Coordinates of C-alpha atoms in Angstrom, one line a residue:
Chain A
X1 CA 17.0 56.3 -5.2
X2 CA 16.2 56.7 -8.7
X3 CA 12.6 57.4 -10.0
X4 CA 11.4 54.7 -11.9
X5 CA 11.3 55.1 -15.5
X6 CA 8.1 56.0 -17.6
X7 CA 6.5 52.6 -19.0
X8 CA 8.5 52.1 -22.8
X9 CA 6.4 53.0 -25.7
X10 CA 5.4 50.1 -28.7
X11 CA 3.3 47.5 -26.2
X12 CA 0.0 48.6 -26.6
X13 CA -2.3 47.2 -23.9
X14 CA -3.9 43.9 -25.0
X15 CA -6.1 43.5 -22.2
X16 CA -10.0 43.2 -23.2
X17 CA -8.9 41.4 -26.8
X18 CA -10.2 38.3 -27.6
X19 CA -8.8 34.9 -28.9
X20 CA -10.0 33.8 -32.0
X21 CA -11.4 30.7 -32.4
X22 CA -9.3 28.7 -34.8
X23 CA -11.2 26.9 -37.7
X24 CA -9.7 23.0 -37.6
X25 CA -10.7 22.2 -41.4
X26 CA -8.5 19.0 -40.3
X27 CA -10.5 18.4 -38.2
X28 CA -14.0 18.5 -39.7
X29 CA -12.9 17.1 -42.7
X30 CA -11.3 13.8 -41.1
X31 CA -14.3 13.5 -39.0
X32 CA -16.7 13.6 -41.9
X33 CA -14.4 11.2 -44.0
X34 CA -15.1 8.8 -40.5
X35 CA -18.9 9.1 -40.5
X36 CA -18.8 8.9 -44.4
X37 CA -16.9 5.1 -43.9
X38 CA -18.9 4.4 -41.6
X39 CA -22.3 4.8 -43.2
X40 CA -21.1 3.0 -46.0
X41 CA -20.1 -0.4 -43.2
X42 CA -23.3 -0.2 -41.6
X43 CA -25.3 0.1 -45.1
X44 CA -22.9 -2.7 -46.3
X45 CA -24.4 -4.6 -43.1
X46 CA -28.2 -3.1 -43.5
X47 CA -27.8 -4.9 -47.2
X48 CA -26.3 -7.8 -46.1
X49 CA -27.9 -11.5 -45.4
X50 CA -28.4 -10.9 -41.5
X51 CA -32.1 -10.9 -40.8
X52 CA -32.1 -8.2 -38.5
X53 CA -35.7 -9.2 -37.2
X54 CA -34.0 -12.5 -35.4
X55 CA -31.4 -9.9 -33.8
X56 CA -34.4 -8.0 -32.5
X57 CA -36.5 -11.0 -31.6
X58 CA -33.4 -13.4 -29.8
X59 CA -32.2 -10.1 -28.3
X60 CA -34.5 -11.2 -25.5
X61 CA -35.1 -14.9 -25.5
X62 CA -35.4 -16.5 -22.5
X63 CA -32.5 -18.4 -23.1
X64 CA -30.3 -15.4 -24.0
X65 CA -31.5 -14.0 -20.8
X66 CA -30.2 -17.0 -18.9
X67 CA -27.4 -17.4 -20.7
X68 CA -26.0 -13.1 -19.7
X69 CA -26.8 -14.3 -16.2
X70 CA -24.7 -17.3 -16.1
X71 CA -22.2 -15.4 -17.7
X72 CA -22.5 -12.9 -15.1
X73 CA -22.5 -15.2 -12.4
X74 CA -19.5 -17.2 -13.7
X75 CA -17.5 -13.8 -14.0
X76 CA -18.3 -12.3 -10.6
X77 CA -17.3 -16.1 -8.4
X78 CA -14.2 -17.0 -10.8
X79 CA -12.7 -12.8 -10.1
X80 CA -13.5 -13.1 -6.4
X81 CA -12.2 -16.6 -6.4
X82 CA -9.3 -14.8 -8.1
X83 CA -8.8 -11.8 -6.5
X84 CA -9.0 -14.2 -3.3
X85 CA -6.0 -15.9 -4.7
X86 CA -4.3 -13.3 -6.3
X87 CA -4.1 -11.4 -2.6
X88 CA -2.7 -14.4 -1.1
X89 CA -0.3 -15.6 -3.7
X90 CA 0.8 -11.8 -3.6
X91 CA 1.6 -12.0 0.3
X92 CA 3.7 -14.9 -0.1
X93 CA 5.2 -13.4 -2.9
X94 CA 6.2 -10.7 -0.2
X95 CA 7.1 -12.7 2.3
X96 CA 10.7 -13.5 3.5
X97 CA 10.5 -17.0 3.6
X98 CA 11.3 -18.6 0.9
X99 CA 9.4 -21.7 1.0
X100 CA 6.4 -19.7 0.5
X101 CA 8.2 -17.1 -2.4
X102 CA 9.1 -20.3 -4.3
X103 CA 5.3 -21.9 -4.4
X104 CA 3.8 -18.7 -5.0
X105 CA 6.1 -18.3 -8.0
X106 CA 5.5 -21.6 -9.8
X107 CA 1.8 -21.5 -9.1
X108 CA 1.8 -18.2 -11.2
X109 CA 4.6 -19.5 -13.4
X110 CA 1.8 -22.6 -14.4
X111 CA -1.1 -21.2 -14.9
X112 CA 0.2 -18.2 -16.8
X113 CA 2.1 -20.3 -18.8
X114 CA -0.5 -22.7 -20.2
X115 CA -3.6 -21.3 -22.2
X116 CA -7.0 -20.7 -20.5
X117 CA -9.2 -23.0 -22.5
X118 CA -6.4 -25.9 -22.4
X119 CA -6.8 -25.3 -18.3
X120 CA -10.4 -25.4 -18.7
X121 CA -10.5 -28.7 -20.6
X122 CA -7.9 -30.2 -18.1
X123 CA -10.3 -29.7 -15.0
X124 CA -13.3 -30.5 -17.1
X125 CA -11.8 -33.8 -17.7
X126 CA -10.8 -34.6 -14.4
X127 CA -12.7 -37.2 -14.0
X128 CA -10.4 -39.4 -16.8
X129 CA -7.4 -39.1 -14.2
X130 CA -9.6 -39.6 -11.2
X131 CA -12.4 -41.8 -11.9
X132 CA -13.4 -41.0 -7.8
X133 CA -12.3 -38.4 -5.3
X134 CA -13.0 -37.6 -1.9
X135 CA -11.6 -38.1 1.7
X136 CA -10.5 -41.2 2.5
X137 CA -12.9 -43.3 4.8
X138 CA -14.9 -39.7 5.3
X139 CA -16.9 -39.5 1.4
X140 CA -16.4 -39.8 -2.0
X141 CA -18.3 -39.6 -5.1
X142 CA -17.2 -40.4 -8.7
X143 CA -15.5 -37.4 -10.4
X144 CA -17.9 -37.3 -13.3
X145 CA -20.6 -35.9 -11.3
X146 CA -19.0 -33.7 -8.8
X147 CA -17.1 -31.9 -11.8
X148 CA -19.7 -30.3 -13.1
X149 CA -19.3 -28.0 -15.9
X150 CA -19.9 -24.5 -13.7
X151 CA -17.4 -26.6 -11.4
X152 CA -15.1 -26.8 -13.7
X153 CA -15.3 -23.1 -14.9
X154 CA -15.2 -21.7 -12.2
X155 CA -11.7 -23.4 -10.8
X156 CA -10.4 -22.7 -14.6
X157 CA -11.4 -19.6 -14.7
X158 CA -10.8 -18.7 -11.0
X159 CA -7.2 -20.3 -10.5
X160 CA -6.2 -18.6 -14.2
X161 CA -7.5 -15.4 -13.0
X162 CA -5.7 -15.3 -9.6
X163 CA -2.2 -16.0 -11.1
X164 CA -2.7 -12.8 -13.0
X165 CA -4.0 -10.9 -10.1
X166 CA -1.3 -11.5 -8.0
X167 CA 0.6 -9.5 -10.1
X168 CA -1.7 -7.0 -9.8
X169 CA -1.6 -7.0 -6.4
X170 CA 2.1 -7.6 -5.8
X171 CA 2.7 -4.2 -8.1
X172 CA -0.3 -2.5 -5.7
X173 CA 1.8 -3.3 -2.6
X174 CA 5.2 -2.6 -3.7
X175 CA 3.8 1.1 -4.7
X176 CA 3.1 1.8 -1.1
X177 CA 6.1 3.5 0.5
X178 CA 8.4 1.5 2.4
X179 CA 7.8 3.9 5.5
X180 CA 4.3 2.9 5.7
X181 CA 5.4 -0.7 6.6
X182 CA 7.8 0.8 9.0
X183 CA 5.3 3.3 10.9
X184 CA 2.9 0.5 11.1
X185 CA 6.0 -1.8 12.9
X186 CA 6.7 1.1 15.1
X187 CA 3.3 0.9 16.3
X188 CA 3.5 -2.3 16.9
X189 CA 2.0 -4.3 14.2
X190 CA 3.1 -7.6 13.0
X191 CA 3.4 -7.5 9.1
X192 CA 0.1 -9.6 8.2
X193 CA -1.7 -6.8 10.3
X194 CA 0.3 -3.9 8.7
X195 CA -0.4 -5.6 5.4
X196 CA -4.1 -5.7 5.9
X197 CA -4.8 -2.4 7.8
X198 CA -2.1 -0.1 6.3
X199 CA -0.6 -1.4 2.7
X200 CA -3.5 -3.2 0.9
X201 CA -6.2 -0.2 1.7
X202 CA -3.6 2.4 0.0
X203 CA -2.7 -0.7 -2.9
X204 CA -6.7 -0.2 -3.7
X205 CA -6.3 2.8 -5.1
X206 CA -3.4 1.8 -8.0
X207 CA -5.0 -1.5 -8.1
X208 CA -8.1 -1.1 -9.4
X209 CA -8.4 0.2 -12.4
X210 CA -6.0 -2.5 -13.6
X211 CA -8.6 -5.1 -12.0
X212 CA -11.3 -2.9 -13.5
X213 CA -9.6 -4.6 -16.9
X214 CA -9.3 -8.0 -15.7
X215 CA -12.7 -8.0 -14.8
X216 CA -13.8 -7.1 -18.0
X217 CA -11.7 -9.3 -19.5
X218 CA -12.9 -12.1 -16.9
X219 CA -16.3 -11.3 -18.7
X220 CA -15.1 -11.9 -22.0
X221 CA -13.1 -14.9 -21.7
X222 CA -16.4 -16.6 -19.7
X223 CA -17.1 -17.1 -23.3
X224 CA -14.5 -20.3 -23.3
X225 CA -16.3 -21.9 -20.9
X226 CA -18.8 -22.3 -23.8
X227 CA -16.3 -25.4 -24.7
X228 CA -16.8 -27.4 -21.8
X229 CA -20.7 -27.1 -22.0
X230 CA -20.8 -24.3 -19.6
X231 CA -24.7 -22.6 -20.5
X232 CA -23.6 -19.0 -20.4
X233 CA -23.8 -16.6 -23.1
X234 CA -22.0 -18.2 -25.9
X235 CA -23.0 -21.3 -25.4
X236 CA -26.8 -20.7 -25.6
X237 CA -26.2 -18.7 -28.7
X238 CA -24.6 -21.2 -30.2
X239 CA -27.3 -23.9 -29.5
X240 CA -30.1 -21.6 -30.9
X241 CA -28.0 -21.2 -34.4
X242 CA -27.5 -25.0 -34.1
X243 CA -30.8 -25.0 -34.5
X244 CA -31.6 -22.6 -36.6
X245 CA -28.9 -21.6 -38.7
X246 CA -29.2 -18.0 -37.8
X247 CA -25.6 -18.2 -37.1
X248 CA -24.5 -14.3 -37.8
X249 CA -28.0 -13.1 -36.2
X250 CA -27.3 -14.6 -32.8
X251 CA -23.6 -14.0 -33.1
X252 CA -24.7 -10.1 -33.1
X253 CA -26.8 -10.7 -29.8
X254 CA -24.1 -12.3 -28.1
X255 CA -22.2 -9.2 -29.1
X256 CA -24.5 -6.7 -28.1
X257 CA -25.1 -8.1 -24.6
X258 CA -21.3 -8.4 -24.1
X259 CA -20.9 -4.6 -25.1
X260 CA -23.9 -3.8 -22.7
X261 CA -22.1 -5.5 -19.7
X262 CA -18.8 -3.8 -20.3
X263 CA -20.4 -0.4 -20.9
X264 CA -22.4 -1.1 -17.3
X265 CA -19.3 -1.8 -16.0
X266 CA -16.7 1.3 -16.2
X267 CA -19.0 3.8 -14.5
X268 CA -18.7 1.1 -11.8
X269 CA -15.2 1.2 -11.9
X270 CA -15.1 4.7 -11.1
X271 CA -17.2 5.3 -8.4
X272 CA -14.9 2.2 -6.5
X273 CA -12.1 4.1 -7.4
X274 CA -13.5 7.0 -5.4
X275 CA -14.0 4.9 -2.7
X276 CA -10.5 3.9 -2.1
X277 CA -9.2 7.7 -2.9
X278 CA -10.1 8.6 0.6
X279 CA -7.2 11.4 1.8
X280 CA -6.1 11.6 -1.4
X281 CA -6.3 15.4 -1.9
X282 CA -8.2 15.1 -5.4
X283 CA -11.3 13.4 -3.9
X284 CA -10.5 15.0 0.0
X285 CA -13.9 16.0 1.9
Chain B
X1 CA 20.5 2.3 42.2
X2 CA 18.5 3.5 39.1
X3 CA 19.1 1.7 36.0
X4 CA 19.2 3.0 32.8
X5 CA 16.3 2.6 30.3
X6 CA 18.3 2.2 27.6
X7 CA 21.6 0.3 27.6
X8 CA 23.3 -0.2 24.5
X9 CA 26.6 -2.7 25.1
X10 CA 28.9 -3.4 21.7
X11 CA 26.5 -2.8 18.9
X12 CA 27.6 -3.6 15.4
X13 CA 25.4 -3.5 12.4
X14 CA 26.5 -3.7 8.4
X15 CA 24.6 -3.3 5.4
X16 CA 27.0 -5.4 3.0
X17 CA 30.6 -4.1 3.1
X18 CA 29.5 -0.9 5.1
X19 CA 29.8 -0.5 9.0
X20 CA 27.1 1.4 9.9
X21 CA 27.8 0.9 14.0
X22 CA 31.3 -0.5 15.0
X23 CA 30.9 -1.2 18.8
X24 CA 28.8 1.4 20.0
X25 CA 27.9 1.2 23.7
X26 CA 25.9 4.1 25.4
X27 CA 23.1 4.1 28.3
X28 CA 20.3 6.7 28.3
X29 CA 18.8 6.9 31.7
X30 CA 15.1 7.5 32.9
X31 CA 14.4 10.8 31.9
X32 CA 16.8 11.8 30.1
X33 CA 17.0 14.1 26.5
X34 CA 20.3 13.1 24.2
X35 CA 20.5 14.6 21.3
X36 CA 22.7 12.7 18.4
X37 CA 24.2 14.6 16.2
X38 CA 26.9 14.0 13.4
X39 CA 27.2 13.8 9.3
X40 CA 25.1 11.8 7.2
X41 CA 25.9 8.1 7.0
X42 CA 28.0 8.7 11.0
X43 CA 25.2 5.6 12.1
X44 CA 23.1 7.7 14.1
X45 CA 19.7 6.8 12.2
X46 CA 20.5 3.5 12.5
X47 CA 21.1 3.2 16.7
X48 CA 17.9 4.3 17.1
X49 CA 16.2 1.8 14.3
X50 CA 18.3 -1.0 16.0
X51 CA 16.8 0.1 19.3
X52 CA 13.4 0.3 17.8
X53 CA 14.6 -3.2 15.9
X54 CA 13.5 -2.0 12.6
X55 CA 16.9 -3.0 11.5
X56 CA 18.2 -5.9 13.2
X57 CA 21.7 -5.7 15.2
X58 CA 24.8 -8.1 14.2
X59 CA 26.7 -8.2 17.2
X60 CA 26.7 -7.3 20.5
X61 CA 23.2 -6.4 22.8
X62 CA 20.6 -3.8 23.6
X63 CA 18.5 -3.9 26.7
X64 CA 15.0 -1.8 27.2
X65 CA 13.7 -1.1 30.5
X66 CA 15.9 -4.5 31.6
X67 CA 15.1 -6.5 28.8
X68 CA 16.9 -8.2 26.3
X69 CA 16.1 -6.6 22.8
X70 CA 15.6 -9.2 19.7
X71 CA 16.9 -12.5 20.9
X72 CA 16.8 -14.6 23.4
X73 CA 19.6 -16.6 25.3
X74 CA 19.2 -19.9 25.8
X75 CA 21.7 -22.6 26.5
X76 CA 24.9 -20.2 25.8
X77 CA 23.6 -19.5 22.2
X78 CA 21.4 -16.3 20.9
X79 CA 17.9 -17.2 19.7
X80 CA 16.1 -14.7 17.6
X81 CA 12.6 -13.6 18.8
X82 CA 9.7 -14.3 16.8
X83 CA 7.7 -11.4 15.1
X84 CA 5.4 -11.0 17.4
X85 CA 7.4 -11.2 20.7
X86 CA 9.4 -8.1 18.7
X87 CA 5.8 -6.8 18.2
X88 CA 5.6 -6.4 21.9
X89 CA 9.0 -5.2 22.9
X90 CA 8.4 -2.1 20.1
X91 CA 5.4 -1.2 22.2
X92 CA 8.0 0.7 24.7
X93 CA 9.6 2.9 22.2
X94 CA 7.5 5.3 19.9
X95 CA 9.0 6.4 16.8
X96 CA 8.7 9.7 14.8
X97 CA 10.2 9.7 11.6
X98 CA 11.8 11.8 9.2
X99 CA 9.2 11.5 6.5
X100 CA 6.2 11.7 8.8
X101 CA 5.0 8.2 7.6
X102 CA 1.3 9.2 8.8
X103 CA -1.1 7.1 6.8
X104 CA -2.8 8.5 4.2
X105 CA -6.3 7.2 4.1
X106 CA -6.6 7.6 7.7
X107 CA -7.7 10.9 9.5
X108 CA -5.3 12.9 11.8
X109 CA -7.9 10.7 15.0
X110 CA -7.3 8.0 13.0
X111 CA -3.5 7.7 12.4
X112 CA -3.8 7.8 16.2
X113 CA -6.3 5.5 17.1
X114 CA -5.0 3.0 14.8
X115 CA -2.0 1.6 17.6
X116 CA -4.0 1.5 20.4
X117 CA -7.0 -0.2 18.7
X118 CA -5.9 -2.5 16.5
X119 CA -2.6 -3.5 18.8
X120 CA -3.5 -3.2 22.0
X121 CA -7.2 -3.9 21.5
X122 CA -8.4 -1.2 24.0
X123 CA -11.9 0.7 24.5
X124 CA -12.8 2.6 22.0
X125 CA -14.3 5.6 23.7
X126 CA -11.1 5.5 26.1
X127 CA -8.9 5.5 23.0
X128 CA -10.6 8.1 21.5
X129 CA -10.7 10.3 24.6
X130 CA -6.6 9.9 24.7
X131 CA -6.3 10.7 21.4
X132 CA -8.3 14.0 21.2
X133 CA -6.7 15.2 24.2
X134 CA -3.3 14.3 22.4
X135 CA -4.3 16.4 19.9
X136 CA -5.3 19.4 22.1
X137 CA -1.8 18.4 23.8
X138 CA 0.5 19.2 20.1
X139 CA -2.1 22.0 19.6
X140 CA -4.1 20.3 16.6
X141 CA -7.8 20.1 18.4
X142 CA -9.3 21.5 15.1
X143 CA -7.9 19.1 12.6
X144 CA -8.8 15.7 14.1
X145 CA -10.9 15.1 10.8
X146 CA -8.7 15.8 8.5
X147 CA -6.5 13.7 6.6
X148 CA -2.7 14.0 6.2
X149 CA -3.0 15.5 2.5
X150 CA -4.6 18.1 4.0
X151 CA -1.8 19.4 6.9
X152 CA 1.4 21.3 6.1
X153 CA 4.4 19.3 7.8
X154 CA 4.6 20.9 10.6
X155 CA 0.9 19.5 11.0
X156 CA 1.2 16.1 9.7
X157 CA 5.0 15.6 12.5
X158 CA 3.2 17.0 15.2
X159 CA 0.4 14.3 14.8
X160 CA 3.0 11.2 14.2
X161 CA 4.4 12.6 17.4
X162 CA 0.7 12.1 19.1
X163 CA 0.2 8.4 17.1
X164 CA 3.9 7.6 18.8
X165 CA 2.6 9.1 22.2
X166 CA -0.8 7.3 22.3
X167 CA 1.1 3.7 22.5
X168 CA 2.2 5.2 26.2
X169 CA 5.9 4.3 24.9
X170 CA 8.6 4.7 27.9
X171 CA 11.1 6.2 25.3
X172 CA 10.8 8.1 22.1
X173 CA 13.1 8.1 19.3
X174 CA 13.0 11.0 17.3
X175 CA 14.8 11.0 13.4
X176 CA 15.8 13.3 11.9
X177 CA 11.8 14.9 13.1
X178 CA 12.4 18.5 11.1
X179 CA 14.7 17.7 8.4
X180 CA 11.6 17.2 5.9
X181 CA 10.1 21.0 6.7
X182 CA 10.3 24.0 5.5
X183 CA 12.3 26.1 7.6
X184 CA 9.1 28.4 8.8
X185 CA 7.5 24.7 10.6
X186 CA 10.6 23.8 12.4
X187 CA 9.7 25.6 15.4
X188 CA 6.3 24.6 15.9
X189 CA 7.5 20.7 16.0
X190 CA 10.6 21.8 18.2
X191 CA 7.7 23.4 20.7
X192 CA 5.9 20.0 21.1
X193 CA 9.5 18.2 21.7
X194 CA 10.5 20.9 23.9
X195 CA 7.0 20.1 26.2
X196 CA 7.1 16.6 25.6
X197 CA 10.5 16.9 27.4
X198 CA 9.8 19.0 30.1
X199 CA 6.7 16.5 31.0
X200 CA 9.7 14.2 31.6
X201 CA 9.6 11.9 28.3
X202 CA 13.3 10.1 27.9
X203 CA 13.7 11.1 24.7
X204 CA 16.5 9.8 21.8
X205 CA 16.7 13.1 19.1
X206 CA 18.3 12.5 15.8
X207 CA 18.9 16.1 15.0
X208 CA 20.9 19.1 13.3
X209 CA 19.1 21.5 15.2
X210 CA 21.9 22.7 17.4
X211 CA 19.9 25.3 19.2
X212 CA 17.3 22.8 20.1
X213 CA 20.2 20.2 21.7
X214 CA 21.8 23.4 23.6
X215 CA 18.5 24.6 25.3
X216 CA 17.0 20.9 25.5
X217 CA 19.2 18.2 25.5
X218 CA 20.9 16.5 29.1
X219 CA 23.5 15.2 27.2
X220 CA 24.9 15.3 23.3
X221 CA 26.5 12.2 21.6
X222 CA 28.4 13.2 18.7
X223 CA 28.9 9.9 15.9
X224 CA 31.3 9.7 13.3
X225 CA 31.6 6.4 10.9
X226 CA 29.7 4.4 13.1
X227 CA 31.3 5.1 16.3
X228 CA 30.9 7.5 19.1
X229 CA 33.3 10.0 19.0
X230 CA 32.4 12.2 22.1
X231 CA 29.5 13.0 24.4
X232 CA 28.9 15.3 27.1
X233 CA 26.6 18.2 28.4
X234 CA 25.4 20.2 25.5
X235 CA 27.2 22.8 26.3
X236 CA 30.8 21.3 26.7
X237 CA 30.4 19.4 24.0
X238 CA 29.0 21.9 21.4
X239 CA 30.7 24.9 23.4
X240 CA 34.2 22.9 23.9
X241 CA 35.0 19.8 22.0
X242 CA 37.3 18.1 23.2
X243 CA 38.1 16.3 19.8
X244 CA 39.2 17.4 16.3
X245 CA 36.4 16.0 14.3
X246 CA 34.0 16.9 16.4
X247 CA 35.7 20.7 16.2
X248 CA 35.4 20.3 12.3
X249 CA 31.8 18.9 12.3
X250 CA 31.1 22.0 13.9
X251 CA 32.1 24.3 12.6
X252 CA 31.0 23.2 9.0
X253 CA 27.6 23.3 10.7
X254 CA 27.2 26.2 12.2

């Protein structure tokens, strides 16, 4: 066997040197340009005709107050009404019979195919194409006063939001490996079983950040309901610059509140998401 | 007279254009280990996915443990079973698949608790008794918490083994069980299979392990193009074929 050869000279040994840290002018210099623009938007604002003392004082007004809550409300019933939905429209979506496929596809077809606030309207004004409803011979009321605005928010809202979560949903489930459905079968399981048990729990996981948006977007569009007389956030605004002209003032608490909720919101987001990682090696005990 | 547990009479099955069985017809007896060997795509996969009705059959009939698999005859016609009568008949076969197929977000106890629970709606403390001593039995007693993510394969087939086992099945199919591991795990599944056959399981094995069919199997079934081409003692038929393709298989395998 041959010796091995003496190490070649020219490579000194760089072990022990340090890396330099590179300056990034770029970088300072855009960022300063940023904070430069936007000092010169806020003094803009500061200088502007918005009394910022009504800001300060409606921030908290009782009415406000009630109005973020109904918002609230409003967004957490209509996404459970349409996750509720969505889940169900997705599973017949799935299923082999076609009856089923078919009415799950128009009822998203429909109410992803008209806009939200024309929806909203519609149901609002339900009483105009029937002046009663009920059950035959077992109750019935006029329409006018069952259909109450929150009523008819929450089915607009709701149904809207469930066409687009079945999509969710349907993409959730069809990420789950095909052998998944086919060990739960060769245990025994029929597929609503499997579905529930096996798929949906590992669907979670890719689910939810997408519902993370809808929700937040669920939040925002609550704000539509303001139209059909609905007294959430918007709404209550509006009636206090109604009355007061402060129109650009209350607009800015509206806005503020909104940004609050959404900022509440992500860190929520992610500690669901950790929830449903279970055995996922990132987040594995 | 003993019957067989398995008897498989005329099977066809296509997926579109291709014949995946063309008139298979084989009984597997109580007891008994058969090993099915041939090339990709020979059908072998699918006999056993017929017989656990994950795919269903075309023509002809299976029978488990005496009863009719699938359908029902009634008034000289077939009549297909509904899902949960199918449900039932799958409890007597356990399936271990290629891909392991464990679930995820369920623990090693978990994955197989699940069947036996949620299925078969038995006691909890019973189930859970079974299924540690299942584990002790494929030699996993110290990973009963963990979850699949965190077992090599080896790990993560010999616990789908002890989720098929814990559904008391009177037949286990076996696909392709070491195809997906590195070459270092195969033995330690082989082990469990080798036990579980020993203890008297009938057993159906999917399988390119040649050395595990000599040394194991009752009898080999070699399948080409949907059909069976020969079948024997393990030793006659991977020792002496009696037919040319079965020669050439051979040979191109070993």
């Amino acid at each position: 066997m041959k010796p091995a050869p003496a190490l070649a000279e020219g490579f000194p040994d760089l072990s022990g040197m340090r890396i330099a840290r590179e300056p990034h002018w770029f970088r300072w210099l855009s960022a300063a340009l940023i904070v430069f623009v936007i000092a010169l938007i806020v003094r803009a604002f500061a200088g502007g005709q918005i009394e910022w003392s009504y800001v300060s004082r409606f921030l908290t007004a009782k009415v406000i107050l009630e109005g973020i809550v109904n918002t609230m409300v409003m967004a957490v019933l209509a996404m459970a009404l349409g996750i509720f939905l969505g889940v169900v429209v997705a599973i017949m979506r799935l299923s082999p019979n076609p009856v089923l496929k078919t009415v799950a596809a128009g009822y998203t077809w429909l109410f992803r195919g008209t806009p939200l606030i024309l929806q909203l309207l519609l149901w609002f004004n339900l009483a105009l194409v029937f002046p009663t409803i009920g059950i035959p011979g077992l109750w019935s009321a006029r329409a006018v006063d069952v259909m109450t605005p929150f009523l008819a928010a929450l089915l607009g809202l709701g149904i809207n939001q469930g066409a687009y979560t079945s999509e969710v949903m349907r993409a959730g489930m069809l990420s789950v490996d095909i052998g998944q459905y086919e060990a739960a079968q060769a245990i025994g399981m029929g597929r609503l079983r499997a579905l529930r048990r096996i798929v949906l729990p590992q669907a979670m996981r890719v689910v939810i950040p997408p519902l993370g948006n809808e929700f937040i977007g669920m939040v925002k569009a609550t704000s539509l309901a303001s139209v059909i007389q609905y007294p959430e956030l918007l709404h209550n605004a509006e009636n206090i610059y109604y009355a007061n002209s402060r129109v650009i003032e209350l607009l800015i608490v509206a806005g503020l509140w909104y940004l609050l909720v959404v900022s509440v919101l992500t860190p929520l987001q992610m500690l669901l998401e950790r929830r449903f990682a279970r055995g996922t090696l990132q987040f594995a005990r | 007279m003993t019957k067989p547990l398995v008897a498989i009479r005329s099977v066809a099955k296509n997926f579109g254009e291709f014949q995946a069985l063309k008139s298979v017809t084989l009984d597997v007896w109580p007891g008994e280990v058969m090993c099915l060997i041939g090339a990709s795509g020979s059908g072998k996969t699918t006999l056993l996915r017929c017989i656990n009705q994950l795919a269903a059959i075309d023509s002809g009939g299976i029978w488990l443990d005496g009863e009719l698999l699938g359908v029902r005859e009634q008034g000289g016609r077939l009549h297909r079973l509904t899902e949960r009568e199918i449900g039932r008949q799958r409890l007597k076969t356990g399936m271990v698949f290629q891909r392991f197929n464990l679930f995820p977000h369920k623990t090693a106890l978990e994955n197989i608790t699940e069947g036996p629970l949620q299925v078969q709606g038995r006691k909890s403390d019973e189930v859970r008794a079974e299924a540690i001593e299942l584990l002790r039995r494929v030699g996993l007693s110290a990973k009963a918490d963990s979850y699949p993510a965190q077992l090599s394969g080896g790990q993560q087939q010999r616990v789908a083994i002890a989720r098929a086992l814990a559904m008391k099945p009177m037949l286990m199919l076996f696909d392709e069980p070491t195809s997906a591991l590195d070459p270092e795990l195969v033995g330690e599944v082989l082990a469990v299979m080798k036990e579980l056959a020993r203890s008297g399981m009938t057993m159906m094995v999917v399988t390119h392990e040649l050395g595990f069919a000599r040394e194991v199997a009752d009898r080999v079934v070699y399948m080409d193009q949907g059909a069976i081409i020969e079948q024997g003692r393990a030793s006659d038929v991977l020792g002496a074929p009696r037919e040319e393709r079965t020669r050439e298989f051979l040979s191109a395998v070993i």
